[in-house]
PDB file of C-alpha atoms in Angstrom:
ATOM      1  CA  MET J 614     -57.081 102.042  37.846  1.00 61.00           C
ATOM      2  CA  LEU J 615     -60.119 101.086  39.931  1.00 70.00           C
ATOM      3  CA  ASN J 616     -62.352 104.142  40.110  1.00 77.00           C
ATOM      4  CA  VAL J 617     -65.259 103.236  42.394  1.00 83.00           C
ATOM      5  CA  GLN J 618     -66.531 104.075  45.839  1.00 89.00           C
ATOM      6  CA  PRO J 619     -64.663 101.834  48.310  1.00 94.00           C
ATOM      7  CA  VAL J 620     -66.594  98.963  49.871  1.00 95.00           C
ATOM      8  CA  ILE J 621     -65.270  99.004  53.427  1.00 96.00           C
ATOM      9  CA  VAL J 622     -66.439  95.883  55.273  1.00 97.00           C
ATOM     10  CA  THR J 623     -63.879  95.291  58.034  1.00 97.00           C
ATOM     11  CA  ASP J 624     -66.305  95.957  60.876  1.00 97.00           C
ATOM     12  CA  LEU J 625     -68.882  93.544  59.423  1.00 98.00           C
ATOM     13  CA  PHE J 626     -66.817  90.403  60.035  1.00 98.00           C
ATOM     14  CA  PRO J 627     -67.779  89.999  63.728  1.00 98.00           C
ATOM     15  CA  ALA J 628     -71.515  90.233  62.951  1.00 97.00           C
ATOM     16  CA  GLU J 629     -71.220  87.791  60.060  1.00 98.00           C
ATOM     17  CA  ARG J 630     -69.282  85.289  62.179  1.00 98.00           C
ATOM     18  CA  LYS J 631     -71.671  85.628  65.143  1.00 98.00           C
ATOM     19  CA  SER J 632     -74.566  84.922  62.791  1.00 98.00           C
ATOM     20  CA  LEU J 633     -72.804  81.783  61.566  1.00 98.00           C
ATOM     21  CA  LEU J 634     -71.852  80.517  65.030  1.00 98.00           C
ATOM     22  CA  ASP J 635     -75.331  81.143  66.442  1.00 98.00           C
ATOM     23  CA  LEU J 636     -76.728  79.017  63.622  1.00 98.00           C
ATOM     24  CA  LEU J 637     -74.178  76.199  63.916  1.00 98.00           C
ATOM     25  CA  ARG J 638     -74.825  75.870  67.651  1.00 98.00           C
ATOM     26  CA  THR J 639     -78.443  74.898  66.925  1.00 98.00           C
ATOM     27  CA  PHE J 640     -77.642  72.001  64.568  1.00 98.00           C
ATOM     28  CA  ASN J 641     -78.340  68.358  65.198  1.00 98.00           C
ATOM     29  CA  ASN J 642     -76.241  65.644  63.575  1.00 96.00           C
ATOM     30  CA  ASP J 643     -78.457  65.376  60.503  1.00 97.00           C
ATOM     31  CA  GLN J 644     -78.191  69.108  59.852  1.00 98.00           C
ATOM     32  CA  TRP J 645     -74.393  69.050  60.093  1.00 98.00           C
ATOM     33  CA  PHE J 646     -74.324  66.428  57.356  1.00 98.00           C
ATOM     34  CA  SER J 647     -76.985  67.987  55.124  1.00 98.00           C
ATOM     35  CA  GLU J 648     -75.991  68.245  51.475  1.00 98.00           C
ATOM     36  CA  THR J 649     -75.296  71.723  50.134  1.00 98.00           C
ATOM     37  CA  ILE J 650     -75.273  73.310  46.702  1.00 97.00           C
ATOM     38  CA  CYS J 651     -71.475  72.847  46.724  1.00 95.00           C
ATOM     39  CA  THR J 652     -71.213  69.466  45.019  1.00 94.00           C
ATOM     40  CA  GLY J 653     -69.935  66.765  47.362  1.00 95.00           C
ATOM     41  CA  TRP J 654     -69.792  69.070  50.391  1.00 97.00           C
ATOM     42  CA  SER J 655     -71.986  68.885  53.475  1.00 98.00           C
ATOM     43  CA  VAL J 656     -72.733  71.727  55.873  1.00 98.00           C
ATOM     44  CA  LYS J 657     -69.858  70.493  58.022  1.00 98.00           C
ATOM     45  CA  ASP J 658     -67.501  70.464  55.024  1.00 98.00           C
ATOM     46  CA  ILE J 659     -68.264  74.124  54.345  1.00 98.00           C
ATOM     47  CA  ALA J 660     -67.598  74.971  58.008  1.00 98.00           C
ATOM     48  CA  GLN J 661     -64.240  73.205  57.670  1.00 98.00           C
ATOM     49  CA  HIS J 662     -63.518  75.232  54.535  1.00 97.00           C
ATOM     50  CA  LEU J 663     -64.337  78.501  56.303  1.00 98.00           C
ATOM     51  CA  PHE J 664     -61.888  77.594  59.062  1.00 98.00           C
ATOM     52  CA  LYS J 665     -59.232  77.020  56.379  1.00 97.00           C
ATOM     53  CA  ASP J 666     -59.991  80.456  54.911  1.00 96.00           C
ATOM     54  CA  ASP J 667     -59.271  82.095  58.270  1.00 98.00           C
ATOM     55  CA  VAL J 668     -56.090  80.109  58.883  1.00 97.00           C
ATOM     56  CA  GLY J 669     -54.878  80.921  55.379  1.00 95.00           C
ATOM     57  CA  ILE J 670     -55.335  84.666  55.916  1.00 96.00           C
ATOM     58  CA  LEU J 671     -53.575  84.571  59.267  1.00 98.00           C
ATOM     59  CA  SER J 672     -50.660  82.456  58.031  1.00 97.00           C
ATOM     60  CA  ARG J 673     -50.034  84.066  54.650  1.00 93.00           C
ATOM     61  CA  LYS J 674     -50.924  87.668  55.305  1.00 95.00           C
ATOM     62  CA  ARG J 675     -50.638  88.356  59.024  1.00 97.00           C
ATOM     63  CA  ASP J 676     -47.631  86.110  59.696  1.00 97.00           C
ATOM     64  CA  LYS J 677     -46.050  86.327  56.194  1.00 94.00           C
ATOM     65  CA  PHE J 678     -45.322  82.597  56.424  1.00 94.00           C
ATOM     66  CA  ILE J 679     -43.719  80.888  53.429  1.00 89.00           C
ATOM     67  CA  MET J 680     -42.894  77.191  53.359  1.00 86.00           C
ATOM     68  CA  PRO J 681     -39.125  76.594  53.148  1.00 86.00           C
ATOM     69  CA  ASN J 682     -37.926  75.809  49.622  1.00 76.00           C
ATOM     70  CA  SER J 683     -41.340  76.634  48.184  1.00 73.00           C
ATOM     71  CA  SER J 684     -41.577  78.424  44.846  1.00 70.00           C
ATOM     72  CA  LYS J 685     -44.292  80.666  43.500  1.00 73.00           C
ATOM     73  CA  LYS J 686     -46.601  78.700  41.218  1.00 74.00           C
ATOM     74  CA  GLU J 687     -47.303  80.237  37.836  1.00 78.00           C
ATOM     75  CA  PHE J 688     -50.646  79.731  36.092  1.00 77.00           C
ATOM     76  CA  LYS J 689     -51.230  79.862  32.350  1.00 78.00           C
ATOM     77  CA  SER J 690     -54.885  80.839  32.702  1.00 78.00           C
ATOM     78  CA  ASN J 691     -57.526  81.741  35.257  1.00 74.00           C
ATOM     79  CA  LYS J 692     -59.103  78.323  34.615  1.00 81.00           C
ATOM     80  CA  GLU J 693     -55.869  76.628  35.667  1.00 86.00           C
ATOM     81  CA  PHE J 694     -55.731  78.824  38.779  1.00 82.00           C
ATOM     82  CA  VAL J 695     -59.322  77.959  39.746  1.00 84.00           C
ATOM     83  CA  GLU J 696     -58.661  74.235  39.275  1.00 90.00           C
ATOM     84  CA  PHE J 697     -55.600  74.487  41.520  1.00 88.00           C
ATOM     85  CA  ILE J 698     -57.573  76.272  44.254  1.00 89.00           C
ATOM     86  CA  ASN J 699     -60.430  73.763  44.016  1.00 90.00           C
ATOM     87  CA  THR J 700     -57.991  70.873  44.422  1.00 93.00           C
ATOM     88  CA  LYS J 701     -56.373  72.458  47.477  1.00 92.00           C
ATOM     89  CA  ASN J 702     -59.777  73.189  49.012  1.00 93.00           C
ATOM     90  CA  GLN J 703     -60.883  69.578  48.548  1.00 95.00           C
ATOM     91  CA  GLU J 704     -57.655  68.269  50.061  1.00 96.00           C
ATOM     92  CA  TRP J 705     -58.279  70.314  53.202  1.00 95.00           C
ATOM     93  CA  VAL J 706     -61.922  69.254  53.491  1.00 96.00           C
ATOM     94  CA  ASP J 707     -60.884  65.601  53.190  1.00 96.00           C
ATOM     95  CA  ILE J 708     -58.187  65.982  55.845  1.00 95.00           C
ATOM     96  CA  SER J 709     -60.371  67.854  58.332  1.00 96.00           C
ATOM     97  CA  ARG J 710     -63.464  65.628  58.196  1.00 96.00           C
ATOM     98  CA  SER J 711     -62.406  64.063  61.505  1.00 97.00           C
ATOM     99  CA  PHE J 712     -63.000  67.406  63.276  1.00 98.00           C
ATOM    100  CA  SER J 713     -66.034  67.257  65.530  1.00 98.00           C
ATOM    101  CA  PRO J 714     -68.785  69.877  65.122  1.00 98.00           C
ATOM    102  CA  GLN J 715     -67.970  71.342  68.549  1.00 98.00           C
ATOM    103  CA  ILE J 716     -64.272  71.627  67.699  1.00 98.00           C
ATOM    104  CA  LEU J 717     -65.227  73.434  64.497  1.00 98.00           C
ATOM    105  CA  ILE J 718     -67.413  75.891  66.391  1.00 98.00           C
ATOM    106  CA  ASP J 719     -64.610  76.564  68.880  1.00 98.00           C
ATOM    107  CA  LEU J 720     -62.038  77.015  66.117  1.00 98.00           C
ATOM    108  CA  LEU J 721     -64.260  79.270  64.006  1.00 98.00           C
ATOM    109  CA  GLU J 722     -64.921  81.461  67.031  1.00 98.00           C
ATOM    110  CA  LEU J 723     -61.179  81.785  67.679  1.00 98.00           C
ATOM    111  CA  THR J 724     -60.034  82.336  64.096  1.00 98.00           C
ATOM    112  CA  GLY J 725     -62.900  84.712  63.396  1.00 98.00           C
ATOM    113  CA  ARG J 726     -61.700  86.926  66.230  1.00 98.00           C
ATOM    114  CA  LEU J 727     -58.044  86.690  65.169  1.00 98.00           C
ATOM    115  CA  THR J 728     -58.857  87.441  61.538  1.00 98.00           C
ATOM    116  CA  TYR J 729     -60.910  90.495  62.493  1.00 98.00           C
ATOM    117  CA  ASP J 730     -58.078  91.726  64.708  1.00 98.00           C
ATOM    118  CA  TYR J 731     -55.729  91.385  61.746  1.00 98.00           C
ATOM    119  CA  TRP J 732     -58.026  93.183  59.294  1.00 97.00           C
ATOM    120  CA  GLN J 733     -58.123  96.152  61.670  1.00 97.00           C
ATOM    121  CA  THR J 734     -54.355  96.590  61.279  1.00 97.00           C
ATOM    122  CA  VAL J 735     -54.417  96.638  57.453  1.00 97.00           C
ATOM    123  CA  ASP J 736     -54.111  99.918  55.542  1.00 97.00           C
ATOM    124  CA  GLN J 737     -57.334  99.760  53.523  1.00 95.00           C
ATOM    125  CA  TYR J 738     -56.088 102.065  50.774  1.00 95.00           C
ATOM    126  CA  LYS J 739     -52.552 100.777  50.276  1.00 95.00           C
ATOM    127  CA  ILE J 740     -52.256  99.319  46.776  1.00 94.00           C
ATOM    128  CA  GLU J 741     -50.754  95.862  47.220  1.00 92.00           C
ATOM    129  CA  SER J 742     -53.533  93.274  46.758  1.00 90.00           C
ATOM    130  CA  SER J 743     -54.525  91.008  43.876  1.00 87.00           C
ATOM    131  CA  VAL J 744     -58.095  89.898  43.162  1.00 87.00           C
ATOM    132  CA  SER J 745     -58.299  88.047  39.857  1.00 83.00           C
ATOM    133  CA  TRP J 746     -62.003  88.622  39.254  1.00 82.00           C
ATOM    134  CA  VAL J 747     -61.641  92.388  39.706  1.00 87.00           C
ATOM    135  CA  SER J 748     -58.409  92.977  37.786  1.00 84.00           C
ATOM    136  CA  SER J 749     -56.193  90.460  36.066  1.00 76.00           C
ATOM    137  CA  ASP J 750     -53.151  92.687  35.609  1.00 79.00           C
ATOM    138  CA  GLU J 751     -52.831  95.343  38.312  1.00 86.00           C
ATOM    139  CA  LYS J 752     -52.479  95.647  42.054  1.00 91.00           C
ATOM    140  CA  LEU J 753     -55.513  96.875  43.959  1.00 93.00           C
ATOM    141  CA  PRO J 754     -56.209  98.646  47.264  1.00 92.00           C
ATOM    142  CA  ASN J 755     -56.377  96.287  50.227  1.00 94.00           C
ATOM    143  CA  TRP J 756     -60.049  97.090  50.799  1.00 94.00           C
ATOM    144  CA  VAL J 757     -60.825  95.126  47.600  1.00 93.00           C
ATOM    145  CA  ASP J 758     -59.134  92.013  48.977  1.00 94.00           C
ATOM    146  CA  ILE J 759     -60.926  92.380  52.321  1.00 96.00           C
ATOM    147  CA  ALA J 760     -64.266  92.811  50.528  1.00 96.00           C
ATOM    148  CA  ARG J 761     -63.503  89.668  48.518  1.00 94.00           C
ATOM    149  CA  GLU J 762     -62.963  87.752  51.768  1.00 96.00           C
ATOM    150  CA  TYR J 763     -66.265  89.088  53.080  1.00 97.00           C
ATOM    151  CA  THR J 764     -68.115  87.795  49.985  1.00 96.00           C
ATOM    152  CA  GLU J 765     -66.533  84.364  50.552  1.00 96.00           C
ATOM    153  CA  ARG J 766     -67.883  84.180  54.076  1.00 97.00           C
ATOM    154  CA  TRP J 767     -71.318  85.634  53.307  1.00 97.00           C
ATOM    155  CA  LEU J 768     -71.811  83.290  50.366  1.00 97.00           C
ATOM    156  CA  HIS J 769     -70.728  80.111  52.151  1.00 98.00           C
ATOM    157  CA  GLN J 770     -72.871  80.930  55.162  1.00 98.00           C
ATOM    158  CA  SER J 771     -75.771  81.276  52.716  1.00 98.00           C
ATOM    159  CA  HIS J 772     -74.962  77.824  51.326  1.00 98.00           C
ATOM    160  CA  ILE J 773     -75.222  76.441  54.855  1.00 98.00           C
ATOM    161  CA  ARG J 774     -78.479  78.278  55.514  1.00 98.00           C
ATOM    162  CA  GLU J 775     -80.043  77.083  52.270  1.00 98.00           C
ATOM    163  CA  ALA J 776     -79.099  73.476  53.086  1.00 98.00           C
ATOM    164  CA  VAL J 777     -80.929  73.533  56.420  1.00 98.00           C
ATOM    165  CA  LYS J 778     -83.722  75.851  55.243  1.00 98.00           C
ATOM    166  CA  ALA J 779     -82.699  78.661  57.612  1.00 98.00           C
ATOM    167  CA  PRO J 780     -83.391  82.337  56.767  1.00 96.00           C
ATOM    168  CA  LEU J 781     -80.705  83.933  54.628  1.00 95.00           C
ATOM    169  CA  ILE J 782     -78.666  86.962  55.698  1.00 94.00           C
ATOM    170  CA  TYR J 783     -80.766  89.656  54.105  1.00 93.00           C
ATOM    171  CA  GLU J 784     -80.227  92.416  56.652  1.00 93.00           C
ATOM    172  CA  THR J 785     -79.185  95.508  54.684  1.00 92.00           C
ATOM    173  CA  GLU J 786     -76.091  96.075  56.830  1.00 94.00           C
ATOM    174  CA  LEU J 787     -74.641  92.700  55.773  1.00 95.00           C
ATOM    175  CA  PHE J 788     -76.318  92.104  52.392  1.00 95.00           C
ATOM    176  CA  ASN J 789     -75.756  95.447  50.658  1.00 94.00           C
ATOM    177  CA  PRO J 790     -71.924  95.342  50.985  1.00 94.00           C
ATOM    178  CA  PHE J 791     -71.911  91.768  49.654  1.00 95.00           C
ATOM    179  CA  VAL J 792     -73.682  92.849  46.469  1.00 94.00           C
ATOM    180  CA  ARG J 793     -71.580  96.009  46.142  1.00 93.00           C
ATOM    181  CA  ALA J 794     -68.399  93.934  46.408  1.00 94.00           C
ATOM    182  CA  TYR J 795     -69.514  91.537  43.677  1.00 92.00           C
ATOM    183  CA  MET J 796     -70.301  94.508  41.440  1.00 91.00           C
ATOM    184  CA  LEU J 797     -66.546  95.125  41.322  1.00 92.00           C
ATOM    185  CA  ALA J 798     -66.294  92.167  38.944  1.00 90.00           C
ATOM    186  CA  LEU J 799     -68.437  93.787  36.247  1.00 88.00           C
ATOM    187  CA  PRO J 800     -65.799  95.935  34.443  1.00 84.00           C
ATOM    188  CA  LEU J 801     -63.494  92.955  33.916  1.00 86.00           C
ATOM    189  CA  THR J 802     -66.431  90.699  33.027  1.00 85.00           C
ATOM    190  CA  TYR J 803     -67.572  93.034  30.252  1.00 86.00           C
ATOM    191  CA  LYS J 804     -64.106  94.164  29.178  1.00 83.00           C
ATOM    192  CA  LEU J 805     -63.971  92.000  26.061  1.00 78.00           C
ATOM    193  CA  ILE J 806     -67.596  92.470  25.028  1.00 87.00           C
ATOM    194  CA  GLU J 807     -67.815  94.327  21.717  1.00 87.00           C
ATOM    195  CA  THR J 808     -70.296  97.203  21.710  1.00 87.00           C
ATOM    196  CA  ASN J 809     -70.818 100.649  20.255  1.00 88.00           C
ATOM    197  CA  LEU J 810     -68.936 103.587  21.716  1.00 87.00           C
ATOM    198  CA  GLY J 811     -71.051 105.341  24.345  1.00 87.00           C
ATOM    199  CA  ASN J 812     -73.197 102.343  25.290  1.00 88.00           C
ATOM    200  CA  THR J 813     -73.624 101.902  29.021  1.00 87.00           C
ATOM    201  CA  ILE J 814     -74.926  99.244  31.377  1.00 86.00           C
ATOM    202  CA  LYS J 815     -77.270 100.281  34.168  1.00 86.00           C
ATOM    203  CA  ILE J 816     -77.966  97.928  37.060  1.00 86.00           C
ATOM    204  CA  VAL J 817     -80.602  98.773  39.640  1.00 87.00           C
ATOM    205  CA  VAL J 818     -80.631  96.786  42.903  1.00 87.00           C
ATOM    206  CA  GLU J 819     -83.791  97.029  44.982  1.00 86.00           C
ATOM    207  CA  GLY J 820     -84.888  95.577  48.295  1.00 87.00           C
ATOM    208  CA  ASN J 821     -82.580  95.008  51.242  1.00 84.00           C
ATOM    209  CA  ALA J 822     -79.491  95.159  49.042  1.00 82.00           C
ATOM    210  CA  GLY J 823     -80.681  98.379  47.419  1.00 76.00           C
ATOM    211  CA  GLY J 824     -78.585 101.468  46.976  1.00 67.00           C
ATOM    212  CA  VAL J 825     -75.846  99.841  44.886  1.00 58.00           C
TER     213      VAL J 825
END
């Protein structure tokens, strides 16, 4: 059972997306094709990936769409699951490389709005979500899944900003929840670490992300 203070981030999605779009609208061609820390992906590739993230949420979760005759894929390990996701992500980036930068901006503006509208309808505390890096064997409140999606967007926008040497998103309102959400991974991360009974781990976060 997850026993932590909820990290409610639903109302942060519009500000995060506006920050991204404002940045993308300033790019020249060289900046769109700047290399990022994501091996083999340019700034534009990451923007394409973020569009896929939105479409995936809307199709799978809002619309409950399932491909006819599709079957649920079973994974033997988290490593196998990650490899599967990475392959699917690369397939999409390859397919969507013909999208123009302006089309991407238009699409990200639209899907950002639609995704936020959907998140507002979700019962934050209903236990029906799965997030593998928080818990490998139990369902979690929906707010955990939404926070996971927020970390995805914050982190990839940071990859874009680093590539073009733009300031990172260090405003407390947007940065603190990102760090708090990632802290949810710590119990599972340390679950198999052998230690003496009563030992504790204390993490202090200072600066703009402080208060975690």
